[in-house]
Amino acid sequence: PRNHQHVQFCKLHAMPSSSPTVVGLCPPLRYVYRSGFCSALRCRCMPSAMSTPAERVKASGNEYFKKGKIDAAIEAYSECIALDPTNAVYRTNRALCHRNKGDSLAVIADCNEAIRLDGLAVKPHYLLGSALVVFLRYCCEAWSHVPPNDSTS
């Protein structure tokens, strides 16, 4: 682990983190966030994680996604965002659904918001990069079909 000079504790696990922004691993190997709680509150590692309405809806969204019901998953993750707009995971999951539908602009919007909420999360950065590549290819393809502007005629 890292050097623990500036100690902050996860309020739940009483494990130190090395910076007020992130770090130091709690027992289920999750980072400590600015709120002072580790991300175990947002995963299935802890029994209390499924106690929030947003987490229950997220679980149904995950099931929809696994079954290929992308529109239903998008609706579920949108409901999660309405219930807890500060959780970057919900926006990342919805971005993944939008990517599967081929909606690069929606992926970009959701990933930008997820990164604003949790700048250290890797998945939204990856999804954003892949969506930007797809969007850039689309723009280049569209631009190549535009006839040149002939100002001499």
PDB file of N, CA and C in Angstrom, residues 15 22 32 34 38 42 47 51 55 66 71 81-83 88-89 100 102 104 110 119-120 122 126 131 142 146 148:
ATOM      1  N   MET A  15     -10.573   1.989   8.356  1.00  0.00           N
ATOM      2  CA  MET A  15      -9.282   1.737   7.737  1.00  0.00           C
ATOM      3  C   MET A  15      -8.764   3.053   7.177  1.00  0.00           C
ATOM      4  N   VAL A  22      -8.901  10.145  -2.172  1.00  0.00           N
ATOM      5  CA  VAL A  22      -9.166   8.748  -2.473  1.00  0.00           C
ATOM      6  C   VAL A  22      -8.456   7.788  -1.554  1.00  0.00           C
ATOM      7  N   VAL A  32     -11.482   4.631  -0.684  1.00  0.00           N
ATOM      8  CA  VAL A  32     -12.217   5.559   0.156  1.00  0.00           C
ATOM      9  C   VAL A  32     -12.435   6.839  -0.651  1.00  0.00           C
ATOM     10  N   ARG A  34     -14.285  10.869  -1.310  1.00  0.00           N
ATOM     11  CA  ARG A  34     -14.339  12.151  -0.600  1.00  0.00           C
ATOM     12  C   ARG A  34     -15.374  12.149   0.520  1.00  0.00           C
ATOM     13  N   CYS A  38     -16.073   4.093   1.919  1.00  0.00           N
ATOM     14  CA  CYS A  38     -15.452   3.388   0.803  1.00  0.00           C
ATOM     15  C   CYS A  38     -16.519   2.955  -0.191  1.00  0.00           C
ATOM     16  N   ARG A  42     -21.229   0.749  -2.432  1.00  0.00           N
ATOM     17  CA  ARG A  42     -21.856   0.756  -3.747  1.00  0.00           C
ATOM     18  C   ARG A  42     -21.718  -0.593  -4.453  1.00  0.00           C
ATOM     19  N   PRO A  47     -23.547  -6.553   2.805  1.00  0.00           N
ATOM     20  CA  PRO A  47     -24.979  -6.819   2.816  1.00  0.00           C
ATOM     21  C   PRO A  47     -25.816  -5.552   2.782  1.00  0.00           C
ATOM     22  N   SER A  51     -29.480  -2.387   0.348  1.00  0.00           N
ATOM     23  CA  SER A  51     -30.595  -1.869   1.130  1.00  0.00           C
ATOM     24  C   SER A  51     -31.161  -0.569   0.571  1.00  0.00           C
ATOM     25  N   GLU A  55     -29.823   0.873  -5.305  1.00  0.00           N
ATOM     26  CA  GLU A  55     -29.061  -0.365  -5.496  1.00  0.00           C
ATOM     27  C   GLU A  55     -29.966  -1.516  -5.918  1.00  0.00           C
ATOM     28  N   LYS A  66     -27.889  -8.219 -18.705  1.00  0.00           N
ATOM     29  CA  LYS A  66     -27.412  -9.582 -18.961  1.00  0.00           C
ATOM     30  C   LYS A  66     -28.325 -10.319 -19.930  1.00  0.00           C
ATOM     31  N   ASP A  71     -32.969  -1.467 -23.547  1.00  0.00           N
ATOM     32  CA  ASP A  71     -33.858  -0.336 -23.259  1.00  0.00           C
ATOM     33  C   ASP A  71     -34.372  -0.388 -21.824  1.00  0.00           C
ATOM     34  N   ILE A  81     -30.243   6.916 -11.267  1.00  0.00           N
ATOM     35  CA  ILE A  81     -29.670   8.263 -11.291  1.00  0.00           C
ATOM     36  C   ILE A  81     -30.631   9.255 -10.648  1.00  0.00           C
ATOM     37  N   ALA A  82     -31.925   9.076 -10.895  1.00  0.00           N
ATOM     38  CA  ALA A  82     -32.913   9.957 -10.267  1.00  0.00           C
ATOM     39  C   ALA A  82     -32.923   9.770  -8.752  1.00  0.00           C
ATOM     40  N   LEU A  83     -32.710   8.539  -8.289  1.00  0.00           N
ATOM     41  CA  LEU A  83     -32.706   8.263  -6.855  1.00  0.00           C
ATOM     42  C   LEU A  83     -31.412   8.703  -6.175  1.00  0.00           C
ATOM     43  N   ALA A  88     -21.525   7.674  -9.585  1.00  0.00           N
ATOM     44  CA  ALA A  88     -20.985   7.604 -10.944  1.00  0.00           C
ATOM     45  C   ALA A  88     -21.224   6.249 -11.601  1.00  0.00           C
ATOM     46  N   VAL A  89     -21.366   5.203 -10.811  1.00  0.00           N
ATOM     47  CA  VAL A  89     -21.542   3.852 -11.354  1.00  0.00           C
ATOM     48  C   VAL A  89     -22.817   3.757 -12.187  1.00  0.00           C
ATOM     49  N   ASN A 100     -23.878  -0.056 -26.392  1.00  0.00           N
ATOM     50  CA  ASN A 100     -24.395  -1.254 -27.057  1.00  0.00           C
ATOM     51  C   ASN A 100     -25.474  -0.915 -28.081  1.00  0.00           C
ATOM     52  N   GLY A 102     -25.304   1.894 -29.811  1.00  0.00           N
ATOM     53  CA  GLY A 102     -24.637   2.692 -30.836  1.00  0.00           C
ATOM     54  C   GLY A 102     -24.877   4.181 -30.722  1.00  0.00           C
ATOM     55  N   SER A 104     -23.386   7.121 -29.505  1.00  0.00           N
ATOM     56  CA  SER A 104     -22.133   7.680 -28.993  1.00  0.00           C
ATOM     57  C   SER A 104     -22.322   8.978 -28.229  1.00  0.00           C
ATOM     58  N   ASP A 110     -23.009  10.727 -20.624  1.00  0.00           N
ATOM     59  CA  ASP A 110     -23.011   9.988 -19.359  1.00  0.00           C
ATOM     60  C   ASP A 110     -21.609   9.828 -18.796  1.00  0.00           C
ATOM     61  N   GLY A 119     -13.608  11.121 -10.701  1.00  0.00           N
ATOM     62  CA  GLY A 119     -12.555  11.254 -11.692  1.00  0.00           C
ATOM     63  C   GLY A 119     -11.545  10.126 -11.711  1.00  0.00           C
ATOM     64  N   LEU A 120     -11.558   9.276 -10.718  1.00  0.00           N
ATOM     65  CA  LEU A 120     -10.586   8.183 -10.659  1.00  0.00           C
ATOM     66  C   LEU A 120     -11.143   6.869 -11.203  1.00  0.00           C
ATOM     67  N   VAL A 122     -12.038   4.168 -13.745  1.00  0.00           N
ATOM     68  CA  VAL A 122     -11.405   3.834 -15.015  1.00  0.00           C
ATOM     69  C   VAL A 122     -12.445   3.593 -16.114  1.00  0.00           C
ATOM     70  N   TYR A 126     -12.552   4.880 -20.125  1.00  0.00           N
ATOM     71  CA  TYR A 126     -12.424   3.951 -21.244  1.00  0.00           C
ATOM     72  C   TYR A 126     -13.614   4.087 -22.202  1.00  0.00           C
ATOM     73  N   ALA A 131     -16.078   5.917 -27.242  1.00  0.00           N
ATOM     74  CA  ALA A 131     -17.187   6.650 -27.874  1.00  0.00           C
ATOM     75  C   ALA A 131     -16.667   7.808 -28.711  1.00  0.00           C
ATOM     76  N   ALA A 142     -18.638  11.249 -42.581  1.00  0.00           N
ATOM     77  CA  ALA A 142     -19.644  12.197 -43.073  1.00  0.00           C
ATOM     78  C   ALA A 142     -18.974  13.353 -43.817  1.00  0.00           C
ATOM     79  N   VAL A 146     -19.006  15.232 -48.140  1.00  0.00           N
ATOM     80  CA  VAL A 146     -19.446  16.593 -48.412  1.00  0.00           C
ATOM     81  C   VAL A 146     -18.709  17.085 -49.648  1.00  0.00           C
ATOM     82  N   PRO A 148     -16.806  19.470 -52.160  1.00  0.00           N
ATOM     83  CA  PRO A 148     -15.993  20.664 -51.885  1.00  0.00           C
ATOM     84  C   PRO A 148     -16.728  21.927 -52.297  1.00  0.00           C
TER      85      PRO A 148
END
